Amino acid sequence: MWAASCLASCCATCACDACRSVVSGISRRSARIAYCGLFALSLIVAWILREVAAPLMEKIPWINHFHQTPNREWFETDAVLRVSLGNFLFFTILSLLMIGVKNQKDPRDSLHHGGWMMKIICWCLLVIFMFFLPNGLVSFYETTSKFGSGLFLLVQVVLLLDFVHGWNDKWVRYDEKFWYVALLVVSLVCYVATFSFSGLLFYLFTPSGHDCGLNTFFIVMTLIFVFMFTTLTLHPSVSGSILPASVISLYCMYLCYSGLASEPREYECNGLHKHSKAVSTGTLTIGLLTTVLSVVYSAVRAGSSTTLLSESSSPRAGGGKPLLPLDKAAEEEEKEKAKPVSYSYSFFHIIFSLASMYSAMLLTGWSTSVGESGNLVDVGWPSVWVRIVTGWATAALFIWSLVAPLLFPEREF
């Protein structure tokens, strides 16, 4: 007994020391990676509780206070929403605390990059506390999450447009034959993939013998957008490039596929149900991992954008120089602290807040119950329409980016 107690004590001490070592090793450069890791952890926790927490939640009186106990899917959805709400509040509080941070002299700069043991403890307490909230608050958060998820998808679209135009401008600036050929090759590959993808969609989602007019409409509308992109880009009065048009075309076709693939498995026009009536744990894991990578990439890119989010005010040269000379080391430290922040800390955390809402909607099928989809991630009619509308919004924004300079020539875009 004494030996077992000593062993347990040693294990606990080693675990604490390991946590302290990891936390202390998070530097200014790796802080954003740490936030990404914490966010990814929240998704993993939500997914695990979605699978195992239902029997326990059925016994909690302030959650299961109904005259008739809801089905298991209701508790699975509720568990995901409560974890997401805790994550949302954590990043929202950080965002509010970081409003107005302009340079590294601000004490809140240290809070953003340090204090990780305290932040992890606060995050855990917030998530645990969410399971003591009444169902009404969780239901309100679920409704709000649909709007927050829409904002996050809009941010994703804007980032994609910015990335594609930046990619094109970078290769054009090289002004060499090799890079022009590379632009042409990549564009052709994207167009070939786009039209091949469209053929696959017609094969999978418009089977013969069934009335699949809605699916046909979705695919044809996407093809119309593709032709519009190409026509506008090649028009002599539009200063466009074929590379952004081809990449956005492929992305819109992918969103069309993603929306059609999210149709309920029992829907007769969903050809995937013949091959994937049941989804294995491995497929769920891959789907969750893809979601984590997509959300984390968008949050990091949005939060660290130097063109839209960098602080405009920076210290004047010599403005912070002391009256009495300092030693060289102290002077270097002072200069380091006086540097303006490279991105908006507040907006960085807001993106993670919106991403928390978005991930909750993915794991619950964008609805109040996942019963329609069983254990599938991101399946159901709400998910279909979100994906399709996102594709249309992407097309509209890209078309606007082409025609806006013609409509408003005096403004810079």
XYZ file of C-alpha atoms in Angstrom:
413
model
C 0.000 0.000 0.000
C 2.825 2.386 0.962
C 4.719 1.538 -2.243
C 1.615 2.134 -4.365
C 1.058 5.507 -2.659
C 4.661 6.530 -3.319
C 4.400 5.433 -6.945
C 1.208 7.421 -7.438
C 2.797 10.475 -5.820
C 5.859 10.194 -8.060
C 3.686 9.863 -11.172
C 1.646 12.923 -10.211
C 4.808 14.920 -9.551
C 6.307 13.892 -12.887
C 3.086 14.809 -14.688
C 3.010 18.248 -13.066
C 6.669 18.813 -13.891
C 6.054 17.772 -17.493
C 3.114 20.189 -17.794
C 5.188 23.010 -16.314
C 8.030 22.246 -18.727
C 5.702 22.306 -21.733
C 3.972 25.500 -20.598
C 7.244 27.288 -19.801
C 8.571 26.289 -23.218
C 5.863 28.299 -25.025
C 7.642 31.393 -26.304
C 6.411 34.511 -28.085
C 6.965 32.826 -31.457
C 5.081 29.663 -30.526
C 2.127 31.302 -28.739
C -0.120 31.131 -31.786
C 0.700 27.437 -32.201
C -0.257 26.916 -28.555
C -3.639 28.595 -29.102
C -4.156 26.333 -32.119
C -3.309 23.321 -29.988
C -5.783 24.389 -27.306
C -8.477 24.881 -29.913
C -7.758 21.472 -31.469
C -7.946 19.953 -27.976
C -11.402 21.479 -27.507
C -12.618 19.785 -30.694
C -11.217 16.437 -29.588
C -12.879 16.792 -26.165
C -16.186 17.729 -27.822
C -16.004 14.719 -30.121
C -15.138 12.306 -27.292
C -17.980 13.609 -25.093
C -20.295 13.379 -28.088
C -19.592 9.644 -28.146
C -19.449 8.741 -24.439
C -21.121 11.416 -22.287
C -24.790 10.716 -23.059
C -25.399 8.089 -20.314
C -23.870 10.381 -17.673
C -25.776 13.471 -18.826
C -29.056 11.563 -18.635
C -28.538 11.385 -14.862
C -27.903 15.142 -14.367
C -31.205 16.606 -13.071
C -30.759 20.191 -14.353
C -30.081 18.819 -17.863
C -32.523 15.906 -18.015
C -35.528 17.541 -16.324
C -37.986 16.497 -19.020
C -41.091 14.409 -18.378
C -39.863 12.055 -21.077
C -36.130 11.500 -21.494
C -34.908 12.655 -24.930
C -33.144 10.241 -27.224
C -29.392 9.686 -27.065
C -28.709 12.039 -29.990
C -30.091 15.003 -28.031
C -27.573 14.482 -25.242
C -24.731 14.041 -27.752
C -25.606 17.376 -29.349
C -25.936 19.045 -25.955
C -22.486 17.844 -24.866
C -20.858 19.280 -27.998
C -22.636 22.612 -27.557
C -21.568 22.950 -23.921
C -17.905 22.324 -24.721
C -18.147 24.745 -27.629
C -19.766 27.387 -25.413
C -16.912 27.126 -22.908
C -14.376 27.469 -25.704
C -16.292 30.413 -27.174
C -16.382 32.252 -23.844
C -12.675 31.611 -23.249
C -11.583 33.183 -26.536
C -14.200 35.954 -26.341
C -12.951 37.013 -22.906
C -9.379 37.055 -24.222
C -10.526 39.116 -27.209
C -12.166 41.707 -24.963
C -9.069 41.882 -22.774
C -6.835 42.470 -25.813
C -8.774 45.403 -27.288
C -6.437 48.316 -27.970
C -3.090 46.526 -27.578
C -0.787 48.485 -29.919
C 2.768 47.708 -28.822
C 4.707 45.186 -26.800
C 5.053 47.593 -23.864
C 1.410 46.973 -23.019
C 1.166 44.560 -20.042
C -1.562 42.672 -21.911
C 1.036 41.648 -24.496
C 2.572 39.413 -21.835
C -0.867 38.014 -21.035
C -1.394 37.125 -24.688
C 1.938 35.309 -24.979
C 2.375 33.986 -21.450
C 0.508 32.761 -18.369
C -0.282 29.457 -20.034
C -0.796 27.406 -16.900
C -3.377 29.934 -15.689
C -5.090 30.051 -19.102
C -5.306 26.273 -19.377
C -6.818 26.041 -15.890
C -9.342 28.779 -16.734
C -10.237 26.999 -19.963
C -10.851 23.713 -18.127
C -12.973 25.435 -15.456
C -15.047 27.230 -18.097
C -15.766 24.006 -19.981
C -16.705 22.196 -16.760
C -18.902 25.106 -15.642
C -20.883 24.925 -18.898
C -22.333 21.583 -17.778
C -24.016 23.384 -14.845
C -25.891 25.839 -17.079
C -29.631 25.430 -17.802
C -30.693 24.081 -21.177
C -32.225 27.413 -22.201
C -28.846 29.164 -22.343
C -27.336 26.321 -24.361
C -30.256 26.455 -26.785
C -29.757 30.223 -27.210
C -26.057 29.645 -27.902
C -26.955 27.039 -30.522
C -29.169 29.540 -32.355
C -26.460 32.204 -32.155
C -23.865 29.754 -33.430
C -25.592 29.495 -36.795
C -25.001 33.211 -37.383
C -21.459 33.081 -35.974
C -20.662 30.147 -38.249
C -21.850 32.155 -41.230
C -19.464 34.958 -40.293
C -16.615 32.474 -39.999
C -17.346 31.028 -43.434
C -17.364 34.568 -44.834
C -13.922 35.137 -43.314
C -12.717 31.916 -44.956
C -13.919 33.132 -48.355
C -12.245 36.537 -47.977
C -8.993 34.847 -46.938
C -9.110 32.533 -49.927
C -9.610 35.437 -52.329
C -6.770 37.341 -50.706
C -4.493 34.289 -50.863
C -5.221 33.557 -54.537
C -4.687 37.151 -55.655
C -1.489 37.335 -53.608
C -0.254 34.084 -55.147
C -0.883 35.397 -58.654
C 0.750 38.783 -57.977
C 3.833 37.130 -56.504
C 4.473 34.963 -59.573
C 3.755 37.831 -61.971
C 6.262 40.066 -60.162
C 9.057 37.629 -61.021
C 8.496 38.657 -64.673
C 10.178 35.534 -66.006
C 9.024 33.074 -68.662
C 9.244 30.130 -66.246
C 6.728 31.668 -63.823
C 4.323 32.642 -66.617
C 4.413 29.045 -67.852
C 3.851 27.870 -64.275
C 0.785 30.128 -64.024
C -0.606 28.645 -67.240
C 0.066 25.046 -66.183
C -1.509 25.449 -62.732
C -4.535 27.177 -64.273
C -5.027 24.381 -66.829
C -4.721 21.718 -64.133
C -7.348 23.500 -62.020
C -9.749 23.779 -64.954
C -9.291 20.117 -65.922
C -9.918 19.122 -62.294
C -12.984 21.389 -62.140
C -14.702 19.897 -65.180
C -13.697 16.355 -64.222
C -15.148 17.010 -60.781
C -18.406 18.237 -62.332
C -18.701 15.029 -64.358
C -18.203 12.991 -61.190
C -20.927 15.005 -59.445
C -23.409 14.316 -62.240
C -22.562 10.604 -61.994
C -22.861 10.362 -58.190
C -25.694 12.757 -57.387
C -28.036 12.580 -60.400
C -28.654 8.829 -60.785
C -30.987 7.745 -63.553
C -34.491 6.762 -62.593
C -34.821 9.411 -59.873
C -36.020 13.000 -59.863
C -32.831 14.830 -58.839
C -33.649 18.294 -60.157
C -32.273 20.027 -57.054
C -28.865 18.369 -57.369
C -28.769 19.124 -61.089
C -29.566 22.766 -60.323
C -26.693 22.991 -57.820
C -24.152 21.521 -60.262
C -25.313 23.560 -63.256
C -25.276 26.800 -61.231
C -21.676 26.091 -60.216
C -20.715 25.497 -63.862
C -22.389 28.777 -64.839
C -20.271 30.564 -62.241
C -17.140 28.894 -63.663
C -17.914 30.183 -67.158
C -18.651 33.639 -65.746
C -15.267 33.711 -63.977
C -13.444 32.807 -67.175
C -15.387 35.207 -69.376
C -14.912 38.170 -67.043
C -11.238 37.405 -66.474
C -10.483 37.257 -70.215
C -12.473 40.396 -70.992
C -10.064 43.157 -72.188
C -11.543 45.802 -69.875
C -11.023 43.649 -66.766
C -7.497 43.459 -65.380
C -7.901 39.876 -64.224
C -5.734 36.774 -64.300
C -6.601 33.236 -65.234
C -4.962 31.699 -62.143
C -7.368 33.173 -59.535
C -10.335 32.320 -61.772
C -9.237 28.678 -62.103
C -8.532 28.207 -58.390
C -11.836 29.795 -57.329
C -13.634 27.635 -59.918
C -12.149 24.478 -58.419
C -12.980 25.654 -54.890
C -16.617 26.397 -55.820
C -16.936 22.950 -57.391
C -15.467 21.430 -54.230
C -18.038 23.298 -52.115
C -20.766 21.963 -54.406
C -19.473 18.430 -53.860
C -19.196 19.033 -50.109
C -22.793 20.208 -49.990
C -24.133 17.290 -52.039
C -22.103 14.809 -49.991
C -23.755 16.209 -46.835
C -27.202 15.132 -48.009
C -28.822 12.505 -45.758
C -27.638 9.012 -46.573
C -31.217 7.814 -47.112
C -31.821 10.474 -49.798
C -32.259 8.625 -53.088
C -30.204 11.148 -55.100
C -27.165 10.820 -52.852
C -25.075 8.244 -54.682
C -22.610 8.025 -51.803
C -25.088 6.075 -49.675
C -24.465 3.011 -51.836
C -20.840 2.998 -50.770
C -20.960 4.405 -47.241
C -24.153 3.423 -45.484
C -22.265 3.285 -42.218
C -19.317 5.473 -41.324
C -16.442 3.880 -39.473
C -14.514 5.385 -36.596
C -11.537 5.859 -38.908
C -13.623 7.941 -41.323
C -14.928 10.028 -38.439
C -11.368 10.596 -37.255
C -10.241 11.744 -40.699
C -13.244 14.058 -40.960
C -12.533 15.592 -37.564
C -8.836 16.012 -38.371
C -9.711 17.774 -41.641
C -12.052 20.080 -39.743
C -9.360 20.895 -37.176
C -6.776 21.713 -39.844
C -9.210 23.836 -41.845
C -10.428 25.826 -38.860
C -6.968 26.304 -37.363
C -5.504 27.455 -40.695
C -8.281 29.996 -41.177
C -7.979 31.316 -37.642
C -4.199 31.698 -37.824
C -4.196 33.276 -41.272
C -6.984 35.693 -40.352
C -5.471 36.560 -37.012
C -1.995 37.171 -38.394
C -2.866 39.066 -41.580
C -0.413 41.918 -41.844
C -2.363 43.805 -44.497
C -5.761 44.006 -42.801
C -5.052 43.506 -39.133
C -1.710 45.133 -38.386
C -1.836 48.128 -36.101
C -1.511 51.393 -38.013
C 0.094 53.338 -35.232
C 3.710 52.652 -34.487
C 6.110 54.488 -32.166
C 7.903 57.430 -33.673
C 11.615 57.093 -34.108
C 13.313 58.323 -30.992
C 9.978 59.072 -29.281
C 10.695 56.733 -26.403
C 14.391 57.625 -25.938
C 15.312 58.180 -22.258
C 16.916 61.404 -21.002
C 19.760 59.475 -19.398
C 21.642 56.881 -21.438
C 21.060 53.246 -20.518
C 23.449 50.390 -20.894
C 23.287 48.591 -24.226
C 21.404 45.539 -22.989
C 18.720 47.637 -21.304
C 18.410 49.826 -24.377
C 17.929 46.804 -26.633
C 15.284 45.457 -24.257
C 13.508 48.815 -24.294
C 13.499 48.872 -28.097
C 12.131 45.334 -28.180
C 9.269 46.269 -25.859
C 8.455 49.392 -27.847
C 7.841 47.448 -31.072
C 4.282 47.598 -32.397
C 2.352 44.347 -32.390
C 2.436 42.536 -35.720
C -1.260 41.592 -35.724
C -4.484 42.338 -33.877
C -4.608 40.143 -30.774
C -8.294 40.935 -30.263
C -9.305 39.914 -33.776
C -7.129 36.815 -33.536
C -9.191 35.569 -30.575
C -12.480 36.605 -32.195
C -11.672 34.304 -35.109
C -11.212 31.413 -32.681
C -14.553 32.319 -31.049
C -16.326 32.146 -34.412
C -14.428 28.943 -35.225
C -15.771 27.410 -31.995
C -19.313 28.069 -33.196
C -18.523 26.701 -36.638
C -16.994 23.482 -35.306
C -20.010 22.938 -33.025
C -22.321 23.195 -36.032
C -20.174 20.708 -37.954
C -20.270 18.146 -35.161
C -24.018 18.523 -34.624
C -25.096 18.654 -38.274
C -26.266 22.305 -38.067
C -29.443 21.228 -36.317
C -30.931 20.700 -32.870
C -30.661 16.928 -33.212
C -28.252 14.662 -35.014
C -30.850 11.927 -35.182
C -31.343 12.552 -38.914
C -27.726 11.711 -39.588
C -26.912 9.209 -36.905
C -23.241 9.363 -35.958
C -22.154 11.138 -39.145
C -20.236 14.389 -38.930
C -21.575 17.362 -40.912
C -24.495 15.558 -42.594
C -28.043 16.892 -43.017
C -30.042 19.391 -45.068
C -28.921 22.446 -43.059
C -25.310 21.497 -43.785
C -26.137 21.094 -47.493
C -27.555 24.595 -47.795
C -24.744 26.162 -45.771
C -22.167 24.661 -48.153
C -24.083 25.597 -51.299
C -24.735 29.177 -50.150
C -21.075 29.509 -49.168
C -20.125 28.514 -52.724
C -22.487 31.120 -54.154
C -21.093 33.760 -51.777
C -17.565 32.858 -52.894
C -18.590 33.296 -56.538
C -20.301 36.612 -55.819
C -17.292 38.003 -53.965
C -14.900 36.946 -56.718
C -17.083 38.503 -59.419
C -17.277 41.669 -57.332
C -13.486 41.758 -57.035
C -13.320 41.750 -60.858
C -16.007 44.320 -61.660
C -15.593 46.688 -58.695
C -12.548 48.499 -60.199
C -14.646 49.194 -63.315
C -17.632 50.486 -61.380
C -15.596 52.599 -58.974
C -12.380 53.543 -60.790
C -11.510 56.279 -58.302
C -11.296 53.822 -55.404
C -8.429 51.431 -54.691
C -9.291 47.719 -54.341
